[in-house]
CSV table of N, CA and C in Angstrom, one decimal:
chain,number,residue,atom,x,y,z
N,1,MET,N,0.7,-1.2,0.1
N,1,MET,CA,0.0,0.0,0.0
N,1,MET,C,0.8,1.3,0.0
N,2,LYS,N,2.0,1.3,0.7
N,2,LYS,CA,2.9,2.3,0.8
N,2,LYS,C,3.4,2.6,-0.7
N,3,ARG,N,3.8,1.6,-1.3
N,3,ARG,CA,4.3,1.7,-2.7
N,3,ARG,C,3.3,2.5,-3.5
N,4,VAL,N,2.1,2.1,-3.5
N,4,VAL,CA,1.1,2.7,-4.3
N,4,VAL,C,0.9,4.2,-4.0
N,5,LEU,N,0.8,4.5,-2.7
N,5,LEU,CA,0.7,5.9,-2.2
N,5,LEU,C,1.9,6.6,-2.8
N,6,SER,N,3.0,6.2,-2.6
N,6,SER,CA,4.3,6.8,-3.1
N,6,SER,C,4.3,7.1,-4.5
N,7,ALA,N,3.9,6.0,-5.3
N,7,ALA,CA,3.7,6.3,-6.8
N,7,ALA,C,2.8,7.3,-7.1
N,8,VAL,N,1.5,7.3,-6.5
N,8,VAL,CA,0.6,8.4,-6.7
N,8,VAL,C,1.0,9.6,-6.4
N,9,ALA,N,1.7,9.8,-5.3
N,9,ALA,CA,2.2,11.1,-4.8
N,9,ALA,C,3.2,11.6,-5.8
N,10,PHE,N,4.1,10.8,-6.3
N,10,PHE,CA,5.1,11.3,-7.2
N,10,PHE,C,4.5,11.5,-8.6
N,11,LEU,N,3.5,10.9,-9.0
N,11,LEU,CA,2.8,11.4,-10.2
N,11,LEU,C,2.2,12.8,-10.2
N,12,VAL,N,1.5,12.8,-9.1
N,12,VAL,CA,0.7,14.1,-8.8
N,12,VAL,C,1.8,15.2,-8.8
N,13,CYS,N,2.9,15.1,-8.0
N,13,CYS,CA,3.9,16.2,-7.9
N,13,CYS,C,4.7,16.4,-9.3
N,14,ALA,N,4.9,15.3,-10.1
N,14,ALA,CA,5.5,15.4,-11.3
N,14,ALA,C,4.7,16.0,-12.3
N,15,SER,N,3.4,15.7,-12.4
N,15,SER,CA,2.6,16.2,-13.4
N,15,SER,C,2.1,17.6,-13.2
N,16,ALA,N,2.3,18.2,-12.0
N,16,ALA,CA,1.9,19.6,-11.8
N,16,ALA,C,3.0,20.3,-11.2
N,17,ALA,N,4.3,20.0,-11.6
N,17,ALA,CA,5.5,20.5,-10.9
N,17,ALA,C,5.6,21.9,-11.2
N,18,SER,N,6.0,22.7,-10.2
N,18,SER,CA,6.5,24.0,-10.6
N,18,SER,C,7.7,24.3,-9.9
N,19,ALA,N,8.7,23.2,-10.0
N,19,ALA,CA,10.0,23.3,-9.5
N,19,ALA,C,10.7,24.6,-10.0
N,20,ASP,N,11.6,25.0,-9.3
N,20,ASP,CA,12.4,26.2,-9.7
N,20,ASP,C,13.3,25.7,-10.9
N,21,SER,N,13.2,26.5,-11.9
N,21,SER,CA,14.2,26.3,-13.0
N,21,SER,C,15.2,27.3,-13.1
N,22,LYS,N,16.3,26.8,-13.7
N,22,LYS,CA,17.4,27.6,-13.8
N,22,LYS,C,17.3,28.7,-14.8
N,23,PRO,N,17.9,29.9,-14.7
N,23,PRO,CA,17.8,30.9,-15.7
N,23,PRO,C,18.2,30.4,-17.1
N,24,TRP,N,17.6,30.9,-18.2
N,24,TRP,CA,17.9,30.5,-19.5
N,24,TRP,C,19.3,30.8,-19.8
N,25,ASP,N,20.0,29.8,-20.6
N,25,ASP,CA,21.3,30.1,-21.0
N,25,ASP,C,21.5,29.6,-22.5
N,26,ARG,N,22.6,30.1,-22.9
N,26,ARG,CA,22.8,29.7,-24.4
N,26,ARG,C,24.2,29.0,-24.5
N,27,ALA,N,24.1,28.1,-25.5
N,27,ALA,CA,25.4,27.3,-25.7
N,27,ALA,C,25.3,27.1,-27.2
N,28,GLU,N,26.7,26.9,-27.8
N,28,GLU,CA,27.0,26.6,-29.0
N,28,GLU,C,27.8,25.4,-29.1
N,29,GLN,N,27.4,24.3,-30.0
N,29,GLN,CA,28.2,23.1,-30.0
N,29,GLN,C,28.3,22.6,-31.5
N,30,ASN,N,29.4,22.5,-32.0
N,30,ASN,CA,29.6,22.1,-33.4
N,30,ASN,C,28.7,22.7,-34.4
N,31,GLY,N,28.6,24.1,-34.2
N,31,GLY,CA,27.9,25.0,-35.2
N,31,GLY,C,26.4,25.1,-34.7
N,32,ALA,N,25.8,24.3,-33.9
N,32,ALA,CA,24.4,24.4,-33.5
N,32,ALA,C,24.4,25.2,-32.4
N,33,ILE,N,23.2,26.1,-32.3
N,33,ILE,CA,23.1,27.0,-31.2
N,33,ILE,C,21.8,26.5,-30.3
N,34,TYR,N,22.0,26.6,-29.0
N,34,TYR,CA,21.0,26.1,-28.2
N,34,TYR,C,20.6,27.2,-27.1
N,35,ALA,N,19.4,27.3,-26.8
N,35,ALA,CA,18.9,28.3,-25.7
N,35,ALA,C,17.9,27.4,-24.9
N,36,GLY,N,17.8,27.5,-23.6
N,36,GLY,CA,17.0,26.9,-22.7
N,36,GLY,C,17.1,26.9,-21.3
N,37,THR,N,16.2,26.1,-20.7
N,37,THR,CA,16.2,26.1,-19.1
N,37,THR,C,15.7,24.7,-18.8
N,38,ILE,N,16.2,24.3,-17.5
N,38,ILE,CA,15.9,23.1,-17.0
N,38,ILE,C,15.5,23.2,-15.5
N,39,ASP,N,14.6,22.4,-14.9
N,39,ASP,CA,14.2,22.5,-13.6
N,39,ASP,C,14.8,21.4,-12.7
N,40,ASP,N,14.4,21.4,-11.5
N,40,ASP,CA,15.0,20.3,-10.6
N,40,ASP,C,14.3,19.0,-10.9
N,41,TRP,N,13.4,18.8,-11.7
N,41,TRP,CA,12.8,17.6,-12.0
N,41,TRP,C,13.2,17.1,-13.3
N,42,LYS,N,14.3,17.7,-13.9
N,42,LYS,CA,14.8,17.4,-15.2
N,42,LYS,C,14.0,17.6,-16.3
N,43,GLN,N,13.1,18.5,-16.2
N,43,GLN,CA,12.1,18.9,-17.2
N,43,GLN,C,12.8,20.0,-17.9
N,44,SER,N,12.6,20.2,-19.1
N,44,SER,CA,13.3,21.4,-19.8
N,44,SER,C,12.6,21.8,-21.0
N,45,VAL,N,12.9,23.1,-21.4
N,45,VAL,CA,12.4,23.7,-22.6
N,45,VAL,C,13.5,24.2,-23.4
N,46,GLU,N,13.7,23.8,-24.6
N,46,GLU,CA,14.9,24.2,-25.3
N,46,GLU,C,14.6,24.5,-26.7
N,47,ILE,N,15.2,25.7,-27.2
N,47,ILE,CA,15.0,26.0,-28.6
N,47,ILE,C,16.4,26.1,-29.2
N,48,PHE,N,16.5,25.3,-30.3
N,48,PHE,CA,17.8,25.3,-31.0
N,48,PHE,C,17.7,25.5,-32.6
N,49,CYS,N,18.9,25.9,-33.1
N,49,CYS,CA,19.1,26.1,-34.4
N,49,CYS,C,20.3,25.2,-34.8
N,50,PRO,N,19.9,24.0,-35.6
N,50,PRO,CA,20.9,23.1,-36.0
N,50,PRO,C,21.8,23.8,-37.1
N,51,VAL,N,22.9,23.1,-37.3
N,51,VAL,CA,24.0,23.6,-38.3
N,51,VAL,C,23.3,23.7,-39.7
N,52,THR,N,22.4,22.7,-40.1
N,52,THR,CA,21.5,22.9,-41.3
N,52,THR,C,20.2,22.3,-40.9
N,53,GLY,N,19.3,23.0,-41.3
N,53,GLY,CA,17.7,22.6,-41.1
N,53,GLY,C,17.1,23.7,-40.3
N,54,ASN,N,15.9,23.2,-39.9
N,54,ASN,CA,14.9,24.2,-39.3
N,54,ASN,C,15.0,24.4,-37.8
N,55,ALA,N,14.8,25.4,-37.3
N,55,ALA,CA,14.7,25.6,-35.9
N,55,ALA,C,13.7,24.6,-35.2
N,56,GLU,N,14.1,24.2,-33.9
N,56,GLU,CA,13.2,23.3,-33.4
N,56,GLU,C,12.9,23.8,-31.8
N,57,LEU,N,11.8,23.3,-31.4
N,57,LEU,CA,11.5,23.6,-30.0
N,57,LEU,C,11.4,22.1,-29.3
N,58,VAL,N,12.1,21.9,-28.2
N,58,VAL,CA,12.0,20.6,-27.6
N,58,VAL,C,11.6,20.7,-26.1
N,59,VAL,N,10.6,20.0,-25.7
N,59,VAL,CA,10.2,20.0,-24.3
N,59,VAL,C,10.4,18.5,-23.9
N,60,GLN,N,11.1,18.4,-22.7
N,60,GLN,CA,11.5,17.2,-22.1
N,60,GLN,C,11.0,17.0,-20.7
N,61,SER,N,10.6,15.8,-20.3
N,61,SER,CA,10.2,15.4,-18.9
N,61,SER,C,10.4,13.9,-18.8
N,62,PRO,N,11.0,13.5,-17.6
N,62,PRO,CA,11.1,12.1,-17.3
N,62,PRO,C,9.7,11.3,-17.5
N,63,GLN,N,8.7,12.1,-17.2
N,63,GLN,CA,7.3,11.5,-17.2
N,63,GLN,C,7.0,11.0,-18.8
N,64,PHE,N,7.5,11.7,-19.7
N,64,PHE,CA,7.3,11.4,-21.0
N,64,PHE,C,7.7,10.0,-21.4
N,65,ARG,N,8.8,9.5,-20.7
N,65,ARG,CA,9.3,8.2,-21.1
N,65,ARG,C,8.2,7.0,-20.9
N,66,VAL,N,7.4,7.1,-19.9
N,66,VAL,CA,6.4,6.2,-19.8
N,66,VAL,C,5.0,6.5,-20.3
N,67,SER,N,4.8,7.7,-20.7
N,67,SER,CA,3.5,8.4,-21.1
N,67,SER,C,3.4,8.4,-22.5
N,68,MET,N,4.5,8.5,-23.3
N,68,MET,CA,4.3,8.9,-24.7
N,68,MET,C,5.0,7.9,-25.6
N,69,PRO,N,4.2,7.2,-26.5
N,69,PRO,CA,4.8,6.5,-27.6
N,69,PRO,C,5.4,7.4,-28.6
N,70,ASN,N,6.5,6.9,-29.3
N,70,ASN,CA,7.1,7.7,-30.4
N,70,ASN,C,6.0,7.9,-31.6
N,71,GLU,N,6.3,9.1,-32.3
N,71,GLU,CA,5.6,9.5,-33.4
N,71,GLU,C,4.2,9.8,-33.3
N,72,HIS,N,3.7,10.2,-32.1
N,72,HIS,CA,2.3,10.6,-31.8
N,72,HIS,C,2.3,12.2,-31.7
N,73,HIS,N,1.2,12.8,-32.1
N,73,HIS,CA,1.0,14.2,-32.1
N,73,HIS,C,0.5,14.7,-30.8
N,74,TYR,N,1.0,15.7,-30.1
N,74,TYR,CA,0.4,16.2,-28.9
N,74,TYR,C,0.5,17.8,-29.0
N,75,THR,N,-0.5,18.4,-28.4
N,75,THR,CA,-0.7,19.8,-28.3
N,75,THR,C,0.1,20.3,-27.1
N,76,LEU,N,1.1,21.1,-27.3
N,76,LEU,CA,2.0,21.9,-26.4
N,76,LEU,C,1.3,23.2,-26.0
N,77,THR,N,0.8,23.6,-24.9
N,77,THR,CA,0.3,24.8,-24.5
N,77,THR,C,1.3,25.5,-23.8
N,78,PHE,N,1.7,26.6,-24.3
N,78,PHE,CA,2.5,27.6,-23.5
N,78,PHE,C,1.8,28.8,-23.0
N,79,VAL,N,1.9,29.1,-21.7
N,79,VAL,CA,1.1,30.3,-21.3
N,79,VAL,C,2.3,31.2,-20.7
N,80,THR,N,2.2,32.5,-21.4
N,80,THR,CA,3.1,33.6,-21.2
N,80,THR,C,2.5,34.7,-20.6
N,81,ALA,N,3.3,35.9,-20.4
N,81,ALA,CA,2.5,37.2,-20.0
N,81,ALA,C,1.7,37.7,-21.2
N,82,SER,N,2.1,37.2,-22.4
N,82,SER,CA,1.3,37.6,-23.6
N,82,SER,C,0.1,36.9,-23.9
N,83,GLY,N,-0.1,35.7,-23.2
N,83,GLY,CA,-1.2,34.9,-23.5
N,83,GLY,C,-0.9,33.4,-23.7
N,84,ARG,N,-1.8,32.7,-24.4
N,84,ARG,CA,-1.6,31.3,-24.7
N,84,ARG,C,-1.2,31.0,-26.2
N,85,THR,N,-0.3,30.1,-26.3
N,85,THR,CA,0.1,29.6,-27.5
N,85,THR,C,0.1,28.0,-27.7
N,86,ASP,N,-0.5,27.6,-28.6
N,86,ASP,CA,-0.7,26.1,-28.8
N,86,ASP,C,0.2,25.6,-30.0
N,87,LEU,N,1.0,24.6,-29.8
N,87,LEU,CA,1.8,24.2,-31.0
N,87,LEU,C,1.6,22.6,-31.0
N,88,VAL,N,1.5,22.1,-32.1
N,88,VAL,CA,1.4,20.6,-32.2
N,88,VAL,C,2.9,20.0,-32.4
N,89,ALA,N,3.3,19.2,-31.5
N,89,ALA,CA,4.6,18.6,-31.5
N,89,ALA,C,4.4,17.1,-31.6
N,90,ILE,N,5.6,16.4,-32.1
N,90,ILE,CA,5.7,15.0,-32.2
N,90,ILE,C,6.5,14.5,-31.2
N,91,SER,N,6.1,13.3,-30.6
N,91,SER,CA,6.9,12.6,-29.5
N,91,SER,C,7.9,11.9,-30.2
N,92,LYS,N,9.1,11.9,-29.6
N,92,LYS,CA,10.3,11.0,-30.0
N,92,LYS,C,11.2,11.0,-28.9
N,93,ASP,N,11.5,9.7,-28.4
N,93,ASP,CA,12.4,9.4,-27.5
N,93,ASP,C,12.4,10.2,-26.1
N,94,ALA,N,11.1,10.3,-25.6
N,94,ALA,CA,10.8,10.9,-24.4
N,94,ALA,C,10.9,12.4,-24.5
N,95,GLU,N,10.8,12.9,-25.6
N,95,GLU,CA,10.7,14.4,-25.9
N,95,GLU,C,9.6,14.8,-26.8
N,96,LEU,N,9.2,16.0,-26.8
N,96,LEU,CA,8.2,16.5,-27.5
N,96,LEU,C,9.0,17.4,-28.4
N,97,ARG,N,8.8,17.3,-29.8
N,97,ARG,CA,9.6,18.2,-30.8
N,97,ARG,C,8.6,19.0,-31.7
N,98,TYR,N,8.9,20.2,-31.7
N,98,TYR,CA,8.1,21.1,-32.7
N,98,TYR,C,9.1,21.6,-33.7
N,99,GLU,N,9.0,21.3,-35.0
N,99,GLU,CA,9.9,21.7,-36.1
N,99,GLU,C,9.3,22.9,-36.8
N,100,ALA,N,10.0,24.1,-36.9
N,100,ALA,CA,9.6,25.2,-37.6
N,100,ALA,C,10.0,24.9,-39.2
N,101,ALA,N,9.1,24.1,-39.8
N,101,ALA,CA,9.4,23.6,-41.2
N,101,ALA,C,8.9,24.4,-42.2
N,102,ASP,N,7.8,25.3,-42.0
N,102,ASP,CA,7.3,26.1,-43.0
N,102,ASP,C,7.0,27.5,-42.4
N,103,ILE,N,6.6,28.4,-43.3
N,103,ILE,CA,6.6,29.9,-42.9
N,103,ILE,C,5.7,30.1,-41.7
N,104,ASN,N,4.5,29.3,-41.8
N,104,ASN,CA,3.5,29.5,-40.6
N,104,ASN,C,4.2,29.0,-39.2
N,105,ALA,N,4.9,27.8,-39.3
N,105,ALA,CA,5.5,27.3,-38.1
N,105,ALA,C,6.7,28.2,-37.7
N,106,LYS,N,7.5,28.8,-38.6
N,106,LYS,CA,8.5,29.7,-38.2
N,106,LYS,C,8.0,30.9,-37.6
N,107,LEU,N,6.8,31.5,-38.0
N,107,LEU,CA,6.2,32.6,-37.5
N,107,LEU,C,5.7,32.4,-36.0
N,108,ALA,N,5.1,31.2,-35.9
N,108,ALA,CA,4.5,30.7,-34.6
N,108,ALA,C,5.8,30.5,-33.6
N,109,LEU,N,6.8,30.0,-34.0
N,109,LEU,CA,8.0,29.9,-33.1
N,109,LEU,C,8.6,31.3,-32.7
N,110,GLN,N,8.7,32.1,-33.8
N,110,GLN,CA,9.2,33.4,-33.5
N,110,GLN,C,8.4,34.2,-32.6
N,111,ARG,N,7.1,34.2,-32.7
N,111,ARG,CA,6.1,34.8,-31.8
N,111,ARG,C,6.3,34.3,-30.4
N,112,LEU,N,6.5,33.0,-30.1
N,112,LEU,CA,6.6,32.3,-29.0
N,112,LEU,C,7.8,32.7,-28.3
N,113,VAL,N,9.0,32.7,-29.0
N,113,VAL,CA,10.2,33.2,-28.5
N,113,VAL,C,10.1,34.7,-28.0
N,114,GLN,N,9.4,35.5,-28.7
N,114,GLN,CA,9.3,36.9,-28.2
N,114,GLN,C,8.4,36.9,-26.9
N,115,ASP,N,7.3,36.1,-26.9
N,115,ASP,CA,6.6,36.1,-25.7
N,115,ASP,C,7.3,35.6,-24.6
N,116,ILE,N,8.0,34.5,-24.8
N,116,ILE,CA,8.8,34.0,-23.6
N,116,ILE,C,9.8,35.0,-23.1
N,117,GLY,N,10.5,35.8,-24.0
N,117,GLY,CA,11.4,36.7,-23.7
N,117,GLY,C,10.9,37.9,-23.0
N,118,ASN,N,9.5,38.2,-23.2
N,118,ASN,CA,8.8,39.2,-22.4
N,118,ASN,C,8.1,38.8,-21.2
N,119,SER,N,8.4,37.6,-20.7
N,119,SER,CA,7.6,37.1,-19.5
N,119,SER,C,8.6,36.9,-18.4
N,120,LYS,N,8.0,36.7,-17.2
N,120,LYS,CA,8.8,36.4,-16.1
N,120,LYS,C,8.8,34.9,-15.8
N,121,THR,N,7.7,34.2,-16.1
N,121,THR,CA,7.6,32.7,-15.9
N,121,THR,C,6.8,32.3,-17.3
N,122,ILE,N,7.0,31.0,-17.6
N,122,ILE,CA,6.1,30.4,-18.5
N,122,ILE,C,5.6,29.1,-18.1
N,123,THR,N,4.4,28.7,-18.4
N,123,THR,CA,3.9,27.4,-18.0
N,123,THR,C,3.7,26.6,-19.4
N,124,VAL,N,4.1,25.3,-19.4
N,124,VAL,CA,4.0,24.6,-20.5
N,124,VAL,C,3.1,23.3,-20.1
N,125,ALA,N,2.2,22.9,-21.0
N,125,ALA,CA,1.2,21.9,-20.6
N,125,ALA,C,0.9,21.0,-21.8
N,126,VAL,N,0.7,19.7,-21.4
N,126,VAL,CA,0.2,18.7,-22.4
N,126,VAL,C,-1.1,18.3,-21.7
N,127,GLN,N,-2.2,18.7,-22.2
N,127,GLN,CA,-3.5,18.5,-21.4
N,127,GLN,C,-4.0,17.0,-21.8
N,128,THR,N,-3.6,16.4,-22.7
N,128,THR,CA,-4.1,15.0,-22.9
N,128,THR,C,-3.8,14.1,-21.8
N,129,PHE,N,-2.8,14.3,-21.1
N,129,PHE,CA,-2.6,13.5,-19.9
N,129,PHE,C,-2.1,14.3,-18.7
N,130,GLY,N,-2.6,15.6,-18.6
N,130,GLY,CA,-2.4,16.3,-17.4
N,130,GLY,C,-1.2,16.7,-16.9
N,131,TRP,N,-0.1,16.7,-17.7
N,131,TRP,CA,1.3,17.2,-17.5
N,131,TRP,C,1.4,18.8,-17.6
N,132,LYS,N,1.9,19.4,-16.6
N,132,LYS,CA,2.3,20.8,-16.8
N,132,LYS,C,3.4,21.2,-16.0
N,133,SER,N,4.1,22.2,-16.3
N,133,SER,CA,5.3,22.6,-15.5
N,133,SER,C,5.5,24.1,-15.7
N,134,THR,N,5.9,24.8,-14.8
N,134,THR,CA,6.3,26.2,-14.9
N,134,THR,C,7.8,26.4,-14.7
N,135,PHE,N,8.2,27.2,-15.6
N,135,PHE,CA,9.7,27.6,-15.8
N,135,PHE,C,9.9,29.1,-15.7
N,136,THR,N,11.1,29.4,-15.1
N,136,THR,CA,11.4,30.8,-15.3
N,136,THR,C,11.7,31.2,-16.7
N,137,ALA,N,11.5,32.6,-16.8
N,137,ALA,CA,11.9,33.2,-18.2
N,137,ALA,C,13.1,34.0,-18.0
N,138,GLU,N,13.7,34.0,-16.9
N,138,GLU,CA,14.8,34.8,-16.5
N,138,GLU,C,15.9,34.6,-17.5
N,139,GLY,N,16.5,35.7,-18.2
N,139,GLY,CA,17.6,35.4,-19.1
N,139,GLY,C,17.1,35.0,-20.5
N,140,ALA,N,15.9,34.7,-20.7
N,140,ALA,CA,15.4,34.1,-22.0
N,140,ALA,C,15.6,35.1,-23.1
N,141,ALA,N,15.4,36.3,-22.9
N,141,ALA,CA,15.5,37.2,-24.0
N,141,ALA,C,16.9,37.4,-24.5
N,142,ASP,N,17.9,37.4,-23.6
N,142,ASP,CA,19.3,37.5,-24.0
N,142,ASP,C,19.7,36.0,-24.7
N,143,ALA,N,19.3,35.0,-24.0
N,143,ALA,CA,19.7,33.8,-24.5
N,143,ALA,C,19.2,33.5,-25.9
N,144,MET,N,18.1,33.9,-26.1
N,144,MET,CA,17.4,33.7,-27.5
N,144,MET,C,17.6,34.8,-28.6
N,145,LYS,N,18.3,35.9,-28.1
N,145,LYS,CA,18.5,37.0,-29.1
N,145,LYS,C,19.3,36.5,-30.4
N,146,GLY,N,18.6,36.6,-31.5
N,146,GLY,CA,19.3,36.4,-32.8
N,146,GLY,C,19.3,34.8,-33.1
N,147,LEU,N,18.9,33.9,-32.2
N,147,LEU,CA,19.1,32.6,-32.4
N,147,LEU,C,18.2,32.0,-33.6
N,148,LEU,N,17.0,32.5,-33.9
N,148,LEU,CA,16.3,32.1,-35.0
N,148,LEU,C,16.8,32.6,-36.3
N,149,ASP,N,17.6,33.8,-36.3
N,149,ASP,CA,18.1,34.3,-37.4
N,149,ASP,C,19.2,33.5,-38.1
N,150,ARG,N,19.8,32.5,-37.3
N,150,ARG,CA,20.7,31.6,-37.9
N,150,ARG,C,20.3,30.3,-38.5
N,151,CYS,N,19.0,30.0,-38.4
N,151,CYS,CA,18.4,28.8,-38.9
N,151,CYS,C,18.0,29.1,-40.4
N,152,SER,N,17.8,27.9,-41.1
N,152,SER,CA,17.4,28.0,-42.5
N,152,SER,C,16.0,28.5,-42.6
């Protein structure tokens, strides 16, 4: 019985976690540029521009490992100071990935990057199974400045 209660308590905490996240930072590796944040639960939001290809947004959570089969579509809901943005992402290897592959997707990602940069915190949610987490937006504007300009 204790195991069941512990597992339920963990899932409740993990699904509605608002752990403190680290300020956004920026890194460059082998020509790709990354900007993002991670929290105490190892949940993260990352926007990156690969050496070749389209900009991508990646949301990670340990909970995704058991909750999401690969190649399924999920709606990511971002709540910022500017309002709400919904993006359809594809699950792969315990991540949700949104690729800015066309002009509309690029504009949506660009708008979200601006909204995050103008916010103090952001909340990210996947309503289909009740996951959400709140992250700081501290340092986001500086970390993402000019990032999307380098993508194809």
